[in-house]
Amino acid sequence: MKLIIGHLYPELMNIYGDMGNIIALQKRAEWRGIEVVIKKFSIENKLKQGKVDLFFFGGGQDQAQELVAGDLVASSKGKIIKKEVEKGVPLLAICGGYQLLGEYYQPHNATKLTGIGVFPAYTVAGDNRMIGNIVVQSSWFTVHGQEETSMNNELPAKHTMNYLVGFENHSGKTFLKEGAQPLGQVVKGFGNNGEDQTEGCIYKNAVGSYMHGSLLPKNPGLADWLLTKALELKYGKEIALEPLDNTLENLAHKAAVLKYS
Ligand code: GLN
């Protein structure tokens, strides 16, 4: 099988280790014998419908976001990404990328940036930066089978593998609109806005999150979920990815859950 990963604005939107998500997706696919092609879509590149199996959109500072927001509209990349998400193409967007996939992002003393409306959410600049390690309870991505049992046996009763762990650094406060599905509930950290205990947003197979770090190496269940969704849509059949040895990933995950929750 072959997987085409579309990396959106890599030169402009790639901070706090977000590149690690592309590496994690590529390696976890290649370790299963799946060929991976990474296609970069910067301002000068054209995006065509149906040419990408999985999108990744990293975080970026306000200045970069202004440039990218303009291009998403002017180049119609935004319209195409939205149509692909509606078709079920999976996407992972982190922080600044996540903000631009909502309805809008209003930075401090600057022009409001129109989002492309993938997520039913909007973002306004906050007065304080929300920085630190974050632990989120999420029912979306659990470790199945013996890993979960062994991990949960080792973890104190209150801990389960239904957690996502990461690192956040943002001043933007994202608010989900009525009916929007959060990625999870904050156990430790700020999440979307530091007020309503939600973190991220999930819409069809698109995931938005404030978790840098990078997110996927320490959350292999989410990485495999994105890969599975992409391959199932592309090949039109149910896909059961061959299990990998997640010992290191789960040790890092467990250490973060134990230390920060
Ligand atoms: N500029 C945005 C904010 O500070 C996003 C930053 C980021 O991607 N970490 O909220």
XYZ file of N, CA and C and ligand atoms in Angstrom:
793
model
N 0.845 -1.194 0.000
C 0.000 0.000 0.000
C 0.890 1.257 0.000
N 0.290 2.371 -0.433
C 1.060 3.613 -0.500
C 0.230 4.730 0.167
N 0.909 5.572 0.906
C 0.218 6.658 1.616
C 0.852 7.994 1.247
N 0.020 8.950 0.827
C 0.535 10.288 0.510
C 0.136 11.241 1.637
N 1.145 11.750 2.351
C 0.893 12.677 3.457
C 1.111 14.098 2.942
N 0.122 14.953 3.101
C 0.234 16.350 2.670
C 0.659 17.209 3.853
N 1.877 17.772 3.778
C 2.398 18.593 4.881
C 2.141 20.054 4.521
N 1.246 20.695 5.251
C 0.814 22.057 4.933
C 1.769 23.095 5.522
N 2.296 23.950 4.633
C 3.144 25.095 5.000
C 4.269 24.702 5.966
N 5.083 23.709 5.616
C 6.125 23.247 6.548
C 7.140 24.314 6.928
N 7.445 25.240 6.025
C 8.460 26.262 6.354
C 7.887 27.289 7.338
N 6.574 27.503 7.272
C 5.977 28.581 8.083
C 5.311 28.055 9.350
N 4.828 26.804 9.281
C 4.009 26.292 10.407
C 4.639 25.011 10.962
N 5.705 25.193 11.731
C 6.404 24.015 12.246
C 7.200 24.424 13.473
N 6.495 24.514 14.652
C 7.232 24.927 15.866
C 7.044 23.897 16.980
N 7.862 23.981 17.998
C 7.777 23.124 19.194
C 7.707 21.638 18.826
N 8.515 21.234 17.893
C 8.673 19.811 17.573
C 7.589 19.224 16.700
N 6.780 20.055 16.075
C 5.645 19.499 15.324
C 6.077 18.605 14.171
N 7.296 18.813 13.658
C 7.809 17.971 12.554
C 7.823 16.503 12.994
N 7.919 16.282 14.294
C 7.967 14.900 14.809
C 6.706 14.116 14.478
N 5.619 14.827 14.249
C 4.372 14.140 13.872
C 4.469 13.530 12.476
N 5.105 14.257 11.578
C 5.285 13.724 10.215
C 6.193 12.495 10.277
N 7.276 12.605 11.065
C 8.225 11.481 11.190
C 7.522 10.267 11.801
N 6.714 10.497 12.819
C 6.006 9.377 13.474
C 5.044 8.705 12.500
N 4.289 9.491 11.747
C 3.341 8.901 10.775
C 4.106 8.107 9.709
N 5.204 8.715 9.220
C 5.975 8.053 8.154
C 6.567 6.739 8.651
N 7.188 6.780 9.837
C 7.858 5.577 10.349
C 6.858 4.485 10.693
N 5.735 4.854 11.326
C 4.767 3.830 11.738
C 4.109 3.187 10.530
N 4.084 3.901 9.423
C 3.577 3.294 8.171
C 4.668 2.425 7.540
N 5.863 2.971 7.436
C 6.955 2.217 6.784
C 7.320 0.953 7.560
N 7.250 0.989 8.882
C 7.526 -0.216 9.686
C 6.513 -1.322 9.383
N 5.416 -0.946 8.753
C 4.403 -1.945 8.355
C 4.474 -2.223 6.847
N 5.526 -1.778 6.229
C 5.706 -2.056 4.798
C 4.863 -1.185 3.898
N 4.356 -0.086 4.414
C 3.532 0.838 3.596
C 4.461 1.912 3.039
N 4.427 2.122 1.717
C 5.252 3.174 1.105
C 4.668 4.542 1.466
N 5.512 5.481 1.820
C 5.025 6.818 2.204
C 5.659 7.887 1.320
N 4.819 8.791 0.820
C 5.327 9.958 0.082
C 4.852 11.200 0.838
N 5.801 12.085 1.159
C 5.434 13.330 1.848
C 5.378 14.445 0.798
N 4.220 15.057 0.643
C 4.118 16.169 -0.315
C 3.980 17.479 0.478
N 4.865 18.447 0.182
C 4.807 19.720 0.899
C 3.924 20.711 0.142
N 3.047 21.394 0.876
C 2.205 22.421 0.245
C 2.488 23.753 0.932
N 3.431 24.500 0.333
C 3.723 25.846 0.852
C 2.937 26.847 0.020
N 3.216 28.137 0.240
C 2.435 29.179 -0.449
C 2.525 29.035 -1.966
N 3.716 28.637 -2.446
C 3.870 28.585 -3.917
C 3.324 27.298 -4.537
N 2.891 26.356 -3.687
C 2.440 25.063 -4.255
C 0.929 25.032 -4.445
N 0.525 24.319 -5.503
C -0.905 24.158 -5.789
C -1.392 22.856 -5.171
N -2.563 22.872 -4.565
C -3.149 21.646 -4.004
C -4.314 21.226 -4.895
N -4.303 19.963 -5.313
C -5.425 19.481 -6.143
C -6.286 18.514 -5.309
N -7.547 18.470 -5.633
C -8.500 17.562 -4.955
C -8.043 16.108 -5.118
N -8.193 15.304 -4.056
C -7.999 13.865 -4.175
C -6.559 13.393 -4.319
N -5.601 14.280 -4.050
C -4.190 13.884 -4.228
C -3.476 13.607 -2.910
N -4.187 13.782 -1.791
C -3.554 13.606 -0.476
C -4.408 12.638 0.359
N -3.733 11.712 1.044
C -4.482 10.729 1.852
C -4.598 11.138 3.319
N -3.692 12.049 3.758
C -3.668 12.450 5.179
C -2.977 13.806 5.236
N -3.631 14.786 5.892
C -3.026 16.119 5.990
C -2.396 16.329 7.372
N -1.267 17.059 7.399
C -0.713 17.530 8.675
C -0.445 19.033 8.577
N -0.859 19.765 9.637
C -0.769 21.224 9.660
C -0.195 21.624 11.021
N 1.045 22.075 11.080
C 1.683 22.340 12.360
C 1.361 23.717 12.917
N 2.000 24.023 14.038
C 1.766 25.302 14.699
C 2.696 26.381 14.164
N 2.321 27.646 14.439
C 3.147 28.753 13.949
C 2.810 30.033 14.680
N 3.708 30.999 14.598
C 3.482 32.267 15.288
C 2.510 33.139 14.489
N 2.025 34.205 15.137
C 0.994 35.039 14.496
C 1.388 35.528 13.110
N 2.651 35.946 12.951
C 3.062 36.504 11.646
C 2.899 35.433 10.551
N 3.348 34.239 10.853
C 3.236 33.143 9.856
C 1.763 32.845 9.600
N 0.977 32.885 10.678
C -0.450 32.578 10.521
C -1.134 33.571 9.585
N -0.691 34.825 9.640
C -1.306 35.848 8.776
C -1.044 35.510 7.302
N 0.207 35.141 7.012
C 0.571 34.780 5.627
C -0.223 33.563 5.172
N -0.279 32.569 6.033
C -0.920 31.289 5.665
C -2.429 31.466 5.515
N -3.019 32.242 6.429
C -4.482 32.458 6.352
C -4.839 33.096 5.010
N -4.012 34.035 4.586
C -4.272 34.698 3.298
C -4.178 33.717 2.150
N -3.173 32.834 2.217
C -2.986 31.882 1.113
C -4.091 30.828 1.072
N -4.536 30.406 2.265
C -5.593 29.375 2.298
C -6.817 29.843 1.519
N -7.106 31.147 1.628
C -8.275 31.693 0.928
C -7.900 31.976 -0.536
N -6.800 32.686 -0.743
C -6.466 33.142 -2.108
C -6.178 31.969 -3.049
N -5.560 30.918 -2.492
C -5.127 29.817 -3.392
C -6.177 28.726 -3.508
N -7.270 28.880 -2.792
C -8.361 27.884 -2.679
C -7.883 26.577 -2.032
N -6.682 26.577 -1.457
C -6.258 25.381 -0.686
C -7.282 25.149 0.432
N -7.745 26.219 1.053
C -8.698 26.094 2.171
C -9.958 25.361 1.754
N -10.498 25.759 0.608
C -11.736 25.135 0.106
C -11.493 23.643 -0.153
N -10.360 23.337 -0.737
C -10.069 21.930 -1.077
C -9.885 21.099 0.188
N -9.144 21.649 1.166
C -8.933 20.905 2.434
C -10.277 20.624 3.097
N -11.149 21.634 3.086
C -12.478 21.454 3.719
C -13.263 20.353 3.002
N -13.233 20.358 1.662
C -13.957 19.322 0.903
C -13.363 17.927 1.208
N -12.046 17.854 1.298
C -11.398 16.558 1.569
C -11.777 16.047 2.959
N -11.817 16.948 3.936
C -12.216 16.543 5.303
C -13.664 16.049 5.293
N -14.517 16.742 4.541
C -15.933 16.302 4.446
C -16.023 14.902 3.842
N -15.066 14.577 2.949
C -15.049 13.238 2.328
C -14.532 12.178 3.302
N -13.920 12.642 4.424
C -13.409 11.706 5.421
C -11.894 11.575 5.408
N -11.227 12.428 4.613
C -9.750 12.381 4.625
C -9.270 12.830 6.008
N -8.414 12.053 6.665
C -7.961 12.437 8.003
C -6.969 13.586 7.946
N -6.949 14.326 9.056
C -6.099 15.516 9.162
C -5.716 15.696 10.615
N -4.489 16.111 10.856
C -4.070 16.499 12.212
C -3.559 17.926 12.140
N -4.143 18.819 12.944
C -3.708 20.224 12.967
C -3.358 20.590 14.396
N -2.190 21.220 14.555
C -1.705 21.536 15.897
C -1.676 23.051 16.095
N -2.263 23.506 17.168
C -2.168 24.889 17.651
C -2.464 25.928 16.556
N -1.439 26.614 16.058
C -1.681 27.655 15.046
C -2.385 27.112 13.813
N -2.068 25.901 13.429
C -2.750 25.285 12.279
C -4.202 25.000 12.637
N -4.412 24.477 13.823
C -5.758 24.190 14.355
C -6.596 25.473 14.371
N -5.986 26.563 14.839
C -6.708 27.838 14.919
C -7.206 28.297 13.549
N -6.369 28.075 12.513
C -6.754 28.545 11.164
C -7.779 27.638 10.501
N -8.034 26.467 11.100
C -9.054 25.566 10.539
C -10.402 25.767 11.232
N -10.433 26.724 12.178
C -11.727 27.079 12.784
C -12.390 28.141 11.918
N -13.312 28.903 12.511
C -14.010 29.937 11.724
C -13.181 31.214 11.621
N -12.479 31.554 12.694
C -11.565 32.704 12.604
C -10.596 32.683 13.786
N -9.506 33.484 13.613
C -8.543 33.692 14.704
C -8.320 35.192 14.828
N -8.663 35.747 15.970
C -8.513 37.194 16.210
C -7.266 37.417 17.065
N -6.119 37.758 16.439
C -4.901 37.997 17.237
C -5.019 39.318 18.003
N -4.077 39.593 18.872
C -4.041 40.876 19.584
C -3.782 41.998 18.576
N -4.513 43.105 18.678
C -4.282 44.317 17.854
C -3.844 44.000 16.420
N -4.540 43.096 15.791
C -4.225 42.783 14.381
C -5.523 42.369 13.694
N -5.439 42.279 12.379
C -6.636 41.932 11.600
C -7.109 40.525 11.940
N -8.414 40.371 11.991
C -8.991 39.036 12.236
C -8.658 38.140 11.035
N -8.183 36.931 11.320
C -7.821 36.000 10.244
C -8.988 35.053 10.000
N -9.461 35.026 8.759
C -10.575 34.130 8.433
C -10.064 32.698 8.403
N -10.772 31.811 9.092
C -10.398 30.388 9.063
C -11.153 29.693 7.940
N -10.887 28.391 7.773
C -11.581 27.704 6.668
C -12.775 26.888 7.165
N -13.053 26.965 8.457
C -14.308 26.399 8.962
C -14.387 24.883 8.949
N -13.260 24.203 9.075
C -13.307 22.735 9.231
C -13.882 22.413 10.607
N -13.378 23.112 11.630
C -13.851 22.873 13.001
C -14.863 23.953 13.380
N -15.971 23.553 14.019
C -16.958 24.547 14.496
C -16.428 25.236 15.751
N -15.494 26.147 15.529
C -14.805 26.775 16.680
C -14.239 28.112 16.223
N -13.903 28.971 17.185
C -13.239 30.231 16.844
C -12.196 30.514 17.916
N -11.226 31.370 17.577
C -10.122 31.635 18.512
C -9.919 33.133 18.677
N -9.722 33.537 19.931
C -9.390 34.938 20.210
C -8.100 34.960 21.028
N -7.273 35.977 20.799
C -6.002 36.053 21.547
C -6.297 36.257 23.032
N -5.594 35.519 23.858
C -5.749 35.690 25.311
C -4.672 36.635 25.821
N -4.786 37.021 27.110
C -3.780 37.953 27.672
C -2.561 37.231 28.218
N -2.729 35.920 28.477
C -1.568 35.180 29.014
C -1.252 33.981 28.124
N 0.031 33.641 28.136
C 0.397 32.447 27.374
C 0.069 31.213 28.211
N -0.466 30.196 27.551
C -0.774 28.924 28.225
C 0.322 27.940 27.835
N 1.226 27.730 28.808
C 2.441 26.947 28.502
C 2.589 25.811 29.505
N 2.988 24.648 29.001
C 3.322 23.567 29.940
C 2.901 22.209 29.425
N 3.197 21.200 30.222
C 2.806 19.827 29.881
C 1.306 19.672 30.090
N 0.712 18.856 29.249
C -0.743 18.716 29.302
C -1.119 17.237 29.213
N -2.109 16.853 30.010
C -2.641 15.480 29.968
C -4.145 15.592 29.727
N -4.630 14.820 28.781
C -6.032 14.920 28.365
C -6.668 13.533 28.386
N -7.848 13.457 28.961
C -8.594 12.186 28.947
C -9.380 12.150 27.639
N -9.134 11.149 26.819
C -9.831 11.118 25.537
C -10.361 9.714 25.281
N -11.651 9.633 24.965
C -12.202 8.293 24.738
C -11.943 7.846 23.296
N -11.298 8.683 22.520
C -11.155 8.373 21.085
C -10.052 7.366 20.810
N -8.970 7.449 21.600
C -7.806 6.652 21.189
C -7.305 5.854 22.368
N -7.763 4.623 22.450
C -7.220 3.832 23.572
C -6.254 2.801 22.988
N -5.361 2.352 23.856
C -4.436 1.295 23.450
C -5.194 -0.009 23.639
N -5.323 -0.795 22.604
C -6.149 -2.008 22.729
C -5.284 -3.224 23.053
N -5.956 -4.214 23.590
C -5.295 -5.512 23.762
C -4.340 -5.516 24.944
N -3.327 -6.364 24.812
C -2.489 -6.660 25.991
C -1.746 -5.407 26.453
N -1.463 -4.503 25.500
C -0.738 -3.289 25.930
C -1.547 -2.565 26.991
N -2.874 -2.431 26.682
C -3.709 -1.642 27.603
C -3.737 -2.345 28.954
N -3.924 -3.654 28.926
C -4.029 -4.371 30.217
C -2.735 -4.191 30.995
N -1.631 -4.487 30.326
C -0.359 -4.434 31.092
C -0.119 -2.998 31.552
N -0.352 -2.046 30.654
C -0.109 -0.652 31.037
C -1.030 -0.274 32.192
N -2.293 -0.639 32.073
C -3.210 -0.224 33.140
C -2.894 -0.949 34.444
N -2.437 -2.203 34.313
C -2.081 -2.907 35.573
C -0.951 -2.171 36.289
N -0.026 -1.649 35.464
C 1.135 -0.994 36.106
C 0.761 0.397 36.623
N -0.237 1.025 35.927
C -0.583 2.389 36.332
C -1.497 2.343 37.554
N -1.424 3.348 38.443
C -2.380 3.405 39.563
C -3.802 3.388 39.007
N -4.720 2.883 39.784
C -6.102 2.636 39.320
C -6.665 3.838 38.555
N -6.374 5.063 39.035
C -7.043 6.218 38.381
C -6.523 6.433 36.963
N -5.378 5.826 36.641
C -4.815 6.102 35.310
C -5.284 5.056 34.309
N -5.638 5.509 33.159
C -5.920 4.532 32.101
C -5.176 4.993 30.853
N -5.170 4.146 29.887
C -4.468 4.523 28.657
C -5.352 5.386 27.776
N -6.553 5.808 28.335
C -7.371 6.676 27.488
C -6.889 8.111 27.597
N -5.600 8.279 27.737
C -5.069 9.636 27.885
C -4.274 9.998 26.627
N -4.206 11.308 26.373
C -3.256 11.860 25.403
C -2.362 12.806 26.185
N -1.093 12.828 25.832
C -0.151 13.706 26.546
C 0.602 14.562 25.533
N 0.971 15.761 25.970
C 1.697 16.667 25.061
C 2.225 17.866 25.798
N 2.581 18.907 24.994
C 3.118 20.154 25.547
C 2.421 21.302 24.839
N 1.952 22.290 25.582
C 1.236 23.391 24.920
C 1.969 24.718 25.124
N 1.804 25.607 24.152
C 2.380 26.950 24.271
C 1.593 27.857 23.333
N 0.576 28.477 23.856
C -0.286 29.345 23.021
C -0.915 30.442 23.869
N -1.266 31.551 23.182
C -2.039 32.571 23.906
C -3.469 32.565 23.366
N -3.631 31.984 22.206
C -4.967 31.923 21.618
C -5.902 31.062 22.464
N -7.141 31.544 22.601
C -8.161 30.772 23.349
C -9.207 30.331 22.335
N -9.348 29.028 22.197
C -10.305 28.479 21.228
C -11.572 28.032 21.934
N -12.696 28.473 21.390
C -13.997 28.115 21.972
C -14.780 27.276 20.962
N -15.271 26.143 21.409
C -16.033 25.242 20.531
C -17.483 25.699 20.460
N -18.066 25.618 19.271
C -19.468 26.026 19.120
C -20.366 24.869 19.523
N -21.628 25.191 19.755
C -22.656 24.203 20.160
C -22.556 22.943 19.295
N -22.450 21.781 19.953
C -22.465 20.523 19.193
C -21.092 20.080 18.717
N -20.078 20.964 18.876
C -18.720 20.564 18.444
C -18.182 19.524 19.417
N -17.390 18.603 18.937
C -16.871 17.479 19.737
C -15.436 17.769 20.166
N -15.198 17.940 21.474
C -13.798 18.146 21.886
C -12.997 16.855 21.699
N -11.705 16.993 21.514
C -10.833 15.813 21.434
C -10.799 15.126 22.791
N -10.859 15.919 23.853
C -10.869 15.318 25.189
C -11.054 16.360 26.266
N -10.984 15.870 27.503
C -11.131 16.726 28.679
C -9.769 16.898 29.355
N -9.438 18.119 29.718
C -8.130 18.392 30.319
C -8.040 17.786 31.722
N -7.021 16.994 31.948
C -6.749 16.461 33.297
C -5.700 17.361 33.965
N -4.751 17.821 33.166
C -3.683 18.732 33.673
C -3.307 19.641 32.523
N -3.329 20.927 32.759
C -2.923 21.872 31.703
C -4.071 22.828 31.396
N -4.000 23.532 30.257
C -4.998 24.534 29.893
C -5.988 24.031 28.832
N -5.439 23.430 27.764
C -6.337 22.972 26.678
C -6.795 24.124 25.805
N -8.014 24.043 25.291
C -8.504 25.023 24.306
C -8.418 26.464 24.794
N -8.793 26.670 26.063
C -8.888 28.074 26.512
C -8.608 28.283 27.997
N -8.303 27.212 28.715
C -8.004 27.350 30.153
C -9.237 27.629 30.994
N -10.413 27.535 30.350
C -11.642 27.853 31.106
C -12.624 26.686 31.168
N -12.835 26.006 30.001
C -13.947 25.015 29.996
C -13.458 23.562 30.011
N -12.162 23.382 30.297
C -11.562 22.035 30.422
C -11.643 21.199 29.136
N -11.988 21.849 28.015
C -11.940 21.043 26.774
C -10.547 21.182 26.147
N -10.176 20.172 25.406
C -8.931 20.266 24.618
C -9.249 19.826 23.197
N -8.819 20.616 22.234
C -8.900 20.232 20.831
C -10.323 20.085 20.332
N -10.407 19.518 19.143
C -11.703 19.298 18.503
C -11.533 18.149 17.515
N -12.610 17.357 17.390
C -12.549 16.293 16.372
C -13.808 16.425 15.518
N -13.612 16.427 14.212
C -14.736 16.541 13.277
C -14.487 15.542 12.151
N -15.381 14.572 12.005
C -15.159 13.436 11.076
C -13.800 12.829 11.405
N -12.854 12.822 10.445
C -11.533 12.255 10.769
C -10.466 13.327 10.903
N -10.941 14.565 11.162
C -9.996 15.676 11.351
C -9.833 15.930 12.842
N -8.585 16.034 13.277
C -8.275 16.255 14.699
C -7.498 17.557 14.834
N -8.016 18.450 15.679
C -7.291 19.678 16.013
C -6.884 19.590 17.471
N -5.692 20.081 17.768
C -5.210 19.980 19.148
C -4.183 21.060 19.439
N -4.067 21.413 20.709
C -3.010 22.339 21.139
C -1.759 21.598 21.576
N -1.729 20.285 21.406
C -0.613 19.517 21.964
C 0.556 19.400 20.989
N 1.589 20.197 21.311
C 2.862 20.077 20.583
C 3.662 18.942 21.228
N 4.931 18.889 20.955
C 5.728 17.989 21.783
C 6.770 17.159 21.070
N 6.561 16.481 20.101
C 5.370 16.402 19.265
C 4.423 15.337 19.786
N 3.192 15.530 19.356
C 2.061 14.764 19.896
C 2.156 13.267 19.604
N 2.389 12.903 18.335
C 2.163 11.498 17.950
C 3.171 10.483 18.518
N 4.458 10.813 18.649
C 5.381 9.772 19.161
C 4.968 9.246 20.538
N 4.376 10.097 21.370
C 3.992 9.642 22.724
C 2.540 9.166 22.767
N 1.850 9.257 21.640
C 0.442 8.830 21.593
C 0.240 7.944 20.366
N 0.848 6.752 20.376
C 0.828 5.896 19.178
C -0.571 5.497 18.738
N -1.506 5.464 19.697
C -2.892 5.094 19.341
C -3.490 6.110 18.383
N -3.183 7.387 18.604
C -3.698 8.443 17.717
C -3.020 8.376 16.353
N -1.715 8.137 16.363
C -0.985 8.020 15.085
C -1.577 6.888 14.246
N -1.795 5.746 14.867
C -2.320 4.589 14.125
C -3.763 4.812 13.694
N -4.518 5.554 14.487
C -5.909 5.872 14.111
C -5.921 6.694 12.816
N -5.040 7.700 12.743
C -4.964 8.553 11.546
C -4.535 7.723 10.328
N -3.542 6.861 10.510
C -3.066 6.008 9.405
C -4.178 5.072 8.934
N -4.875 4.477 9.891
C -5.948 3.532 9.553
C -7.055 4.222 8.759
N -7.492 5.392 9.239
C -8.568 6.136 8.552
C -8.148 6.485 7.116
N -6.893 6.890 6.953
C -6.413 7.284 5.620
C -6.426 6.082 4.672
N -5.928 4.958 5.131
C -5.819 3.767 4.278
C -7.203 3.170 3.991
N -8.087 3.225 4.987
C -9.436 2.662 4.772
C -10.188 3.463 3.714
N -10.054 4.792 3.774
C -10.736 5.631 2.771
C -10.119 5.402 1.394
N -8.776 5.348 1.365
C -8.088 5.241 0.063
C -8.371 3.892 -0.614
N -8.362 2.821 0.186
C -8.491 1.480 -0.411
C -9.901 0.900 -0.261
N -10.773 1.660 0.394
C -12.185 1.244 0.447
C -12.424 -0.072 1.152
N -11.594 -0.346 2.164
C -11.842 -1.584 2.935
C -11.361 -1.394 4.378
N -11.804 -2.300 5.259
C -11.368 -2.210 6.653
C -9.881 -2.566 6.741
N -9.147 -1.801 7.501
C -7.692 -2.034 7.604
C -7.367 -2.317 9.065
N -6.665 -3.430 9.312
C -6.178 -3.711 10.675
C -4.653 -3.639 10.614
N -4.113 -2.534 11.088
C -2.652 -2.357 11.027
C -1.973 -3.420 11.893
N -0.884 -3.942 11.392
C -0.101 -4.926 12.174
C 0.409 -4.228 13.441
N 0.224 -4.878 14.615
C 0.678 -4.217 15.857
C 2.189 -3.988 15.835
N 2.628 -2.879 16.399
C 4.070 -2.593 16.508
C 4.481 -2.738 17.965
N 5.784 -2.875 18.201
C 6.288 -2.875 19.577
C 6.302 -1.432 20.066
N 5.310 -1.064 20.883
C 5.193 0.321 21.365
C 5.833 0.517 22.736
N 6.763 -0.350 23.083
C 7.325 -0.282 24.452
C 7.834 1.120 24.781
N 8.677 1.666 23.901
C 9.273 2.989 24.192
C 8.189 4.075 24.203
N 7.300 4.000 23.204
C 6.231 5.012 23.137
C 5.386 4.973 24.410
N 5.044 3.750 24.839
C 4.181 3.634 26.026
C 4.909 4.013 27.309
N 6.205 3.776 27.340
C 6.963 4.207 28.548
C 6.941 5.738 28.631
N 7.161 6.382 27.477
C 7.147 7.864 27.465
C 5.754 8.369 27.822
N 4.744 7.712 27.268
C 3.345 8.097 27.533
C 3.036 7.950 29.021
N 3.370 6.781 29.551
C 3.052 6.485 30.970
C 3.797 7.457 31.896
N 5.061 7.721 31.561
C 5.847 8.638 32.422
C 5.177 10.009 32.464
N 4.682 10.458 31.315
C 4.030 11.783 31.263
C 2.713 11.754 32.031
N 1.939 10.677 31.860
C 0.653 10.602 32.573
C 0.898 10.593 34.077
N 1.880 9.780 34.503
C 2.135 9.675 35.951
C 2.681 10.986 36.507
N 3.534 11.655 35.720
C 4.206 12.853 36.258
C 3.282 14.074 36.245
N 2.445 14.142 35.232
C 1.704 15.399 35.057
C 0.207 15.305 35.349
N -0.283 14.108 35.694
C -1.755 14.118 35.912
C -2.055 14.108 37.411
N 0.084 32.242 17.550
C -0.830 31.292 18.157
C -0.949 31.455 19.665
O -0.035 31.917 20.298
C -0.384 29.866 17.858
C 0.973 29.540 18.454
C 1.372 28.101 18.231
O 1.139 27.529 17.164
N 2.037 27.525 19.263
O -1.968 31.044 20.207
